[in-house]
Coordinates of C-alpha atoms and ligand atoms in Angstrom, one line a residue:
X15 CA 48.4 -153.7 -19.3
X16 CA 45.2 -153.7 -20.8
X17 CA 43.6 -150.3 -22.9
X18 CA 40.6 -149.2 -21.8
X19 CA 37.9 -150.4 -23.4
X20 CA 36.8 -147.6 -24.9
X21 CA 39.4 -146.9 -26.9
X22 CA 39.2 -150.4 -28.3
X23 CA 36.7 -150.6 -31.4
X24 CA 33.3 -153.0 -30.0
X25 CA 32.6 -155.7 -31.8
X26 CA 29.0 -155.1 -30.7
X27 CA 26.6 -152.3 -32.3
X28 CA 26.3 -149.4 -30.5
X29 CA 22.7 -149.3 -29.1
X30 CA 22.8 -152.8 -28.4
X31 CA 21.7 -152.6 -25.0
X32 CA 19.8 -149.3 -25.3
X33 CA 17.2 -148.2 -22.7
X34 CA 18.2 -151.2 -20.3
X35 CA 19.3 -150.8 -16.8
X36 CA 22.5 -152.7 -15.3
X37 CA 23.7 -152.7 -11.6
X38 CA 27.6 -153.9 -11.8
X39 CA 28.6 -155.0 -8.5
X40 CA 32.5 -154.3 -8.0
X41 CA 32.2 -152.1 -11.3
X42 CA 34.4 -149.3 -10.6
X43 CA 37.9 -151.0 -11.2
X44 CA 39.7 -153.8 -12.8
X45 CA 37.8 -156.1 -14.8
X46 CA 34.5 -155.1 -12.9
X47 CA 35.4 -151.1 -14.8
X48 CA 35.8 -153.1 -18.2
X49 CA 32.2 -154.3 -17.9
X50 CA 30.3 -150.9 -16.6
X51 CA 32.5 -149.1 -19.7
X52 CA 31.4 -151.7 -22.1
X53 CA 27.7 -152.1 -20.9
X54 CA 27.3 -148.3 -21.0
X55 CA 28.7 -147.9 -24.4
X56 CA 26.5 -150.2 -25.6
X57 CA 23.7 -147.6 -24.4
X58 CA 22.7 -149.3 -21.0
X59 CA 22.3 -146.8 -18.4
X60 CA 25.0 -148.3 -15.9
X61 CA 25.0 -148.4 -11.7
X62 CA 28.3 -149.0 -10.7
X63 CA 28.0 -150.5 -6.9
X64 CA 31.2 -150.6 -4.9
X65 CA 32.4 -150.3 -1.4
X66 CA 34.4 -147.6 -1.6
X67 CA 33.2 -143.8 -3.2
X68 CA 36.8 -142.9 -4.9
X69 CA 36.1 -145.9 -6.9
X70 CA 32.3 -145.8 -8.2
X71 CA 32.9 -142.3 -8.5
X72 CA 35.9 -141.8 -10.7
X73 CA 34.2 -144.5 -12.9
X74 CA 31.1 -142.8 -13.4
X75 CA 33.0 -139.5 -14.2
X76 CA 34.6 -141.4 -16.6
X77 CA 32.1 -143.4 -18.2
X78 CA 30.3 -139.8 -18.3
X79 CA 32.8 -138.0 -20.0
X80 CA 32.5 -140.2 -22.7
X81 CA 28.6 -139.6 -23.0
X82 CA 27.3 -142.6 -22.1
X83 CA 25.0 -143.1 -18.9
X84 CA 25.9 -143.7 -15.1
X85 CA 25.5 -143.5 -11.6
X86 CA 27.4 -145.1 -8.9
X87 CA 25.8 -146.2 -5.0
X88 CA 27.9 -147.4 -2.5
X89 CA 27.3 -151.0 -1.5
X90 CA 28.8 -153.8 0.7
X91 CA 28.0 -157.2 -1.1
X92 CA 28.0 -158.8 2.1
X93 CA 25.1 -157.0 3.9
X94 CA 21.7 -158.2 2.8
X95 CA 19.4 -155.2 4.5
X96 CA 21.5 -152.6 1.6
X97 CA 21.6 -154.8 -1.2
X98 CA 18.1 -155.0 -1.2
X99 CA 17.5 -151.5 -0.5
X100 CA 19.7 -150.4 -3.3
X101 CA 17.6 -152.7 -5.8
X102 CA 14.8 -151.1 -4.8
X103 CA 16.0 -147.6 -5.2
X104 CA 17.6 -148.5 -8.7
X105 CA 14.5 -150.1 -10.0
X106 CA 11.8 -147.1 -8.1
X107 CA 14.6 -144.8 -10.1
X108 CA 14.8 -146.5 -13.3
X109 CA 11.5 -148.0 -13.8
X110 CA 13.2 -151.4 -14.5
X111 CA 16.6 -153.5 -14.0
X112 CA 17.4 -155.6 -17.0
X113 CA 21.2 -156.8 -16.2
X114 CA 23.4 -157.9 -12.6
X115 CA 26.7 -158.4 -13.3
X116 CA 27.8 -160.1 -10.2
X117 CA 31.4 -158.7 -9.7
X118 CA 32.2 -158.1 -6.6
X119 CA 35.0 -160.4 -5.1
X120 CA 37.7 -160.8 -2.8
X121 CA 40.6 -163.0 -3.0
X122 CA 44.3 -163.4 -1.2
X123 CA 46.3 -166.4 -0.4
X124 CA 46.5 -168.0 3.0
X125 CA 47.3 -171.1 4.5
X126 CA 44.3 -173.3 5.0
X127 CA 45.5 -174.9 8.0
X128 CA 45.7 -171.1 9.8
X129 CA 43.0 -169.6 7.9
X130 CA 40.9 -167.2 10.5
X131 CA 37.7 -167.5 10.7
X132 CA 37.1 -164.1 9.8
X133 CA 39.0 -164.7 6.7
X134 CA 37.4 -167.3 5.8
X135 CA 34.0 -165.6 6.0
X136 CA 35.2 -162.6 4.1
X137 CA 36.0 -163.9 1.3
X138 CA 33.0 -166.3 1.6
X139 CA 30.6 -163.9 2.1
X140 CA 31.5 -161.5 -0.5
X141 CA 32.2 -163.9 -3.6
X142 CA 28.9 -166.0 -2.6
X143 CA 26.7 -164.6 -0.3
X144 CA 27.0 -161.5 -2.3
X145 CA 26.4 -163.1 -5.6
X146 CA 23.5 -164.8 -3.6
X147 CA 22.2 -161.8 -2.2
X148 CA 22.3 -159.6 -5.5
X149 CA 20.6 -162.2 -7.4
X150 CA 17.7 -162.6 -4.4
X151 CA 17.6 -158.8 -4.6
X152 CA 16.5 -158.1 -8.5
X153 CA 14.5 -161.3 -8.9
X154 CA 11.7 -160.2 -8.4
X155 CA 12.2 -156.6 -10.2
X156 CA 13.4 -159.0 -13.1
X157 CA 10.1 -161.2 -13.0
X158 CA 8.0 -158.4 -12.8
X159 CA 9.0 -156.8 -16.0
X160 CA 8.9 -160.2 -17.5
X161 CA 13.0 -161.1 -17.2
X162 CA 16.3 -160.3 -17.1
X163 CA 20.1 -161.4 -17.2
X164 CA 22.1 -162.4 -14.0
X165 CA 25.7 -162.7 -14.8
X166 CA 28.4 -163.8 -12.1
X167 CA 31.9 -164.1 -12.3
X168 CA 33.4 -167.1 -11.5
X169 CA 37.0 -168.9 -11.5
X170 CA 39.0 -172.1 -12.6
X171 CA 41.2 -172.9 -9.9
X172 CA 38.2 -174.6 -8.0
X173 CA 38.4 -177.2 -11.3
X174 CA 41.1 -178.8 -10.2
X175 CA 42.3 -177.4 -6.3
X176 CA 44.7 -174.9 -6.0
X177 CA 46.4 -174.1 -2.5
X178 CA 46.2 -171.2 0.0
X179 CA 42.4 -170.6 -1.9
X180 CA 39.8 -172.8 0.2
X181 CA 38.3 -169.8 0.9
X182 CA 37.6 -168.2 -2.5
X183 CA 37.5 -171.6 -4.5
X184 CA 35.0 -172.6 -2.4
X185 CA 33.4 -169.7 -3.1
X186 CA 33.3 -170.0 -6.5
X187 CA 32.5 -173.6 -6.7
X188 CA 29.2 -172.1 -4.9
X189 CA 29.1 -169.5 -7.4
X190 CA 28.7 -172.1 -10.7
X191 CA 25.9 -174.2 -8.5
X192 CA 24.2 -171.0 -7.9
X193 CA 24.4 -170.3 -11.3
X194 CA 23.1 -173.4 -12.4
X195 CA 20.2 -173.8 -9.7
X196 CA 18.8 -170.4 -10.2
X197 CA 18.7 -170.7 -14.0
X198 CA 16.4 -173.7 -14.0
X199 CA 14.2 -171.9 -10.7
X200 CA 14.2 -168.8 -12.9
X201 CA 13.8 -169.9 -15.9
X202 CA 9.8 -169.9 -16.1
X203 CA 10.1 -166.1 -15.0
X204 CA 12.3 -165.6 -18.2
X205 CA 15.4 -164.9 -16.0
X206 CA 18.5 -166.2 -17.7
X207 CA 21.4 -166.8 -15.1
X208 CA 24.9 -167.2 -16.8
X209 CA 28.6 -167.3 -15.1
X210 CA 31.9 -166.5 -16.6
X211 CA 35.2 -168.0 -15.4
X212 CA 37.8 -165.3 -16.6
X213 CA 41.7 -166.4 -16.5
X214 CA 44.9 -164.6 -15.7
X215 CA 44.0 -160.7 -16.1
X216 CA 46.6 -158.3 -14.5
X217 CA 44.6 -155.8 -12.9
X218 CA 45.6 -153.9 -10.1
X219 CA 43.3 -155.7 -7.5
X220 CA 44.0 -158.9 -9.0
X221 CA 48.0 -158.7 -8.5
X222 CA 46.9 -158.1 -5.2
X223 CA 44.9 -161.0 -4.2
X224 CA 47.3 -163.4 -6.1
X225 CA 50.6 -162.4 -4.9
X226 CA 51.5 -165.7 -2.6
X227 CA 53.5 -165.0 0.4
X228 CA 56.8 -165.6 -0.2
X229 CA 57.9 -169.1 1.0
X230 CA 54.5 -170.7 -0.3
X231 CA 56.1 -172.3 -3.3
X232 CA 53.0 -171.5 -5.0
X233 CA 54.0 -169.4 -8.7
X234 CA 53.4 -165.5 -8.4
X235 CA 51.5 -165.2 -11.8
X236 CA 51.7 -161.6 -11.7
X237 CA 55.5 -161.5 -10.5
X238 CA 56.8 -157.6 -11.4
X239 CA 59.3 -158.4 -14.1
X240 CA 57.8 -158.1 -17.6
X241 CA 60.1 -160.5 -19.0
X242 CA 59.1 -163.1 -16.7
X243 CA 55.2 -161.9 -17.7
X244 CA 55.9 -162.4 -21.5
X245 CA 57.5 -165.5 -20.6
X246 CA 54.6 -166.9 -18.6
X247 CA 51.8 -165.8 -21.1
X248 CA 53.7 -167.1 -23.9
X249 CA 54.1 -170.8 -22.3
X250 CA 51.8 -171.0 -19.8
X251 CA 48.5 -169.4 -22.0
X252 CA 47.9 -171.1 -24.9
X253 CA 46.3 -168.6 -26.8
X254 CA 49.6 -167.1 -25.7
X255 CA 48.9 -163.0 -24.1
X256 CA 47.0 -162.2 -20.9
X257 CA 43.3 -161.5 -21.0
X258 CA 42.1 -157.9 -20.5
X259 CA 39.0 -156.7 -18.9
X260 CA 38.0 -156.2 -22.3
X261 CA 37.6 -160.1 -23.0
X262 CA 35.3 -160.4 -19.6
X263 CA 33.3 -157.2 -21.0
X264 CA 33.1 -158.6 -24.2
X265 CA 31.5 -161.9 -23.1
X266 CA 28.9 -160.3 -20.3
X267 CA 27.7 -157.8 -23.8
X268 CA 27.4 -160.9 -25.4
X269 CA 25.0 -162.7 -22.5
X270 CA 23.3 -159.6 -22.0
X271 CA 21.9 -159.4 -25.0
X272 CA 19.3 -161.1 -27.3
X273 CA 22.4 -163.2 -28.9
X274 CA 22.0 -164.9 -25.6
X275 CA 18.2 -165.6 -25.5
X276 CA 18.6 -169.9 -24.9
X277 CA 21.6 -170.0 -22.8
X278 CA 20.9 -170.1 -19.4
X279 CA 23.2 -172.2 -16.7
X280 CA 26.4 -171.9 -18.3
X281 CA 29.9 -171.2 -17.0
X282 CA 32.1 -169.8 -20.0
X283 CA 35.3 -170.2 -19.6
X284 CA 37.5 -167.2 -20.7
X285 CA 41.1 -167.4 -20.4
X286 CA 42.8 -168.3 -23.2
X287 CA 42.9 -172.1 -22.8
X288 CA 45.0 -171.9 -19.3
X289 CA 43.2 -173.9 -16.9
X290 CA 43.5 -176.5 -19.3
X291 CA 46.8 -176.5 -20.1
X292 CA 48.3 -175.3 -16.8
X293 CA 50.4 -177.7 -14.7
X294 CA 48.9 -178.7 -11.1
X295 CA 50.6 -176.3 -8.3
Ligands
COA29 N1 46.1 -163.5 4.6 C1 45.5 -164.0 5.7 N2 44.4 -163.3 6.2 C2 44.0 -162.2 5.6 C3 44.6 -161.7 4.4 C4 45.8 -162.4 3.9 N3 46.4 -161.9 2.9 N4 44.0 -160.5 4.1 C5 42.9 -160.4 4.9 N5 42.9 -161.4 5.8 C6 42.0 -161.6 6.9 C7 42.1 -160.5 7.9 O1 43.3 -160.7 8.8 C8 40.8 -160.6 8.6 O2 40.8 -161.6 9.5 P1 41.0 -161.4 11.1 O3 39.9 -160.5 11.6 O4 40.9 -162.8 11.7 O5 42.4 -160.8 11.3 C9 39.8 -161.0 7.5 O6 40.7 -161.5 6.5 C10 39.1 -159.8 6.9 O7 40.1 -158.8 6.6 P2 39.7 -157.3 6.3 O8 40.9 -156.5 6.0 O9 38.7 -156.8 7.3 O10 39.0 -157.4 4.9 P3 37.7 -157.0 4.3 O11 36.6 -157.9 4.8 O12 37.5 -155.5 4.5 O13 38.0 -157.2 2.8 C11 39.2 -158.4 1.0 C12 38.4 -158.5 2.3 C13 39.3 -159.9 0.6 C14 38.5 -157.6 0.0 C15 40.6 -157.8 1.3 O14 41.3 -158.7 2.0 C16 41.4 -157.5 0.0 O15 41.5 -156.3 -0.3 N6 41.9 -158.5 -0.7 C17 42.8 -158.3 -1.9 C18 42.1 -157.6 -3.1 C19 41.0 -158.5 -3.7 O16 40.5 -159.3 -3.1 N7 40.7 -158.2 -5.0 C20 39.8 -158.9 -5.7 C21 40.5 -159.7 -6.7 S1 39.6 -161.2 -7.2

């Protein structure tokens, strides 16, 4: 499993993002935690949103402890009326909101053909109308105080198909032309809009959204055995371990700050080189 990012040494200099503001939807676990620890080490005051207190909260005592600068608010992606009003109250707090790290997701397997529609608009609704609504939320903050950086996360198995995940790889698929349509719309108000695609990452919630039900055929990724995890990340990941919230972290620093200044519209890839190399289901 992966170490917590700050007990890894950051490539990135310590004040790198000092004085700036950044709302992490989905922050308070898994790879969503890896980015509010990074950001806030880096000296951005971080806002950890998530749906549920135990989570925002432990992470903000944690990021805390460390002396580096939080706060959490509890916030469904999905409901446009609280997104909005949390912007607001983050940027009438703050004075400013320089970085949106859209996080927030939610994933399982199930069988397209008996997919509810409930399900499907879950899922829908958090991956892209919540990236949607987040990024409608803090333009205008953003182009106010003359720009900022909107950073989604996105997927690969939309790249090719990948069954039981119409829902979310549809989803995501609307996540990277988001991406791409706001960052030429937003460009002129100096707002860069950027997506990342991580790979395989074991993370609790992750395990959890990718364990296929039994009899699907499709391969469990995160199956329990560590042998069989070894065995997978040595053949099936080119650059041959699993990525760690670390990686994602790293890449969002890198967006989020001036290293980033002319890219805007761009889906990174981070995973190691699997999508490429992995066989279709
Ligand atoms: N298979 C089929 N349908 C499922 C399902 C599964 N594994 N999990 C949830 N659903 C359906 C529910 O049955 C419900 O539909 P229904 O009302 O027709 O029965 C609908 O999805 C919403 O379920 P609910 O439990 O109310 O979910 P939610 O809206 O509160 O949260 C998720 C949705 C996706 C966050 C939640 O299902 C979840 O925790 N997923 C796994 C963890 C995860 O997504 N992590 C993110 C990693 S990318």
């Amino acid at each position: 499993m992966s170490a917590s990012v700050s007990d890894l040494r950051s490539v990135f200099r310590e004040d790198l993002l000092k004085g700036q503001v950044a709302l992490v939807t989905g922050g308070g676990t898994g790879i969503g935690l890896g980015i509010s620890e990074l950001l806030a080490a880096l000296g951005a005051h971080v806002v950890v949103a998530s749906r549920r207190p135990a989570h925002h909260e432990a992470a903000v005592s944690a990021i805390r402890a460390r002396g580096h600068a939080a706060s959490s608010v509890a916030l469904d992606v999905r409901d446009h009326a609280a997104v909005h009003a949390v912007v607001q109250e983050v940027a009438a707090t703050h004075g400013r909101l320089d970085v949106l790290v859209n996080n927030a997701a939610g994933n399982f397997y199930a069988p397209s053909a008996t997919l509810s529609p409930n399900a499907w608009k879950s899922v829908v609704e958090i991956d892209l109308y919540g990236t949607f609504y987040c990024s409608q939320a803090v333009h205008p903050v953003m182009k106010q105080q003359g720009g900022g950086r909107i950073i989604s996360t996105s997927m690969t198995l939309h790249y090719r198909g990948w069954p039981l995940m119409a829902h979310a790889t549809a989803a995501k698929a609307g996540v990277d032309a988001l991406t791409r349509t706001l960052a030429v719309e937003w460009a002129p108000d100096r707002i860069r809009v950027n997506a990342i695609a991580p790979g395989p990452i074991p993370t609790e919630g992750v395990r959890k959204a990718f364990a296929p039900p039994a009899d699907s055929g499709v391969p469990d990724l995160f199956a329990a055995a560590e042998e069989r995890m070894a065995e997978y990340a040595r053949t099936g990941i080119p650059l041959g371990r699993w990525g760690t919230p670390q990686d994602i972290a790293n890449m969002v620093a890198f967006l989020a700050s001036p290293a980033g200044d002319w890219i805007t519209g761009a889906i990174f890839v981070v995973d190691g080189g699997e999508w490429l190399a992995k066989p279709a289901p």
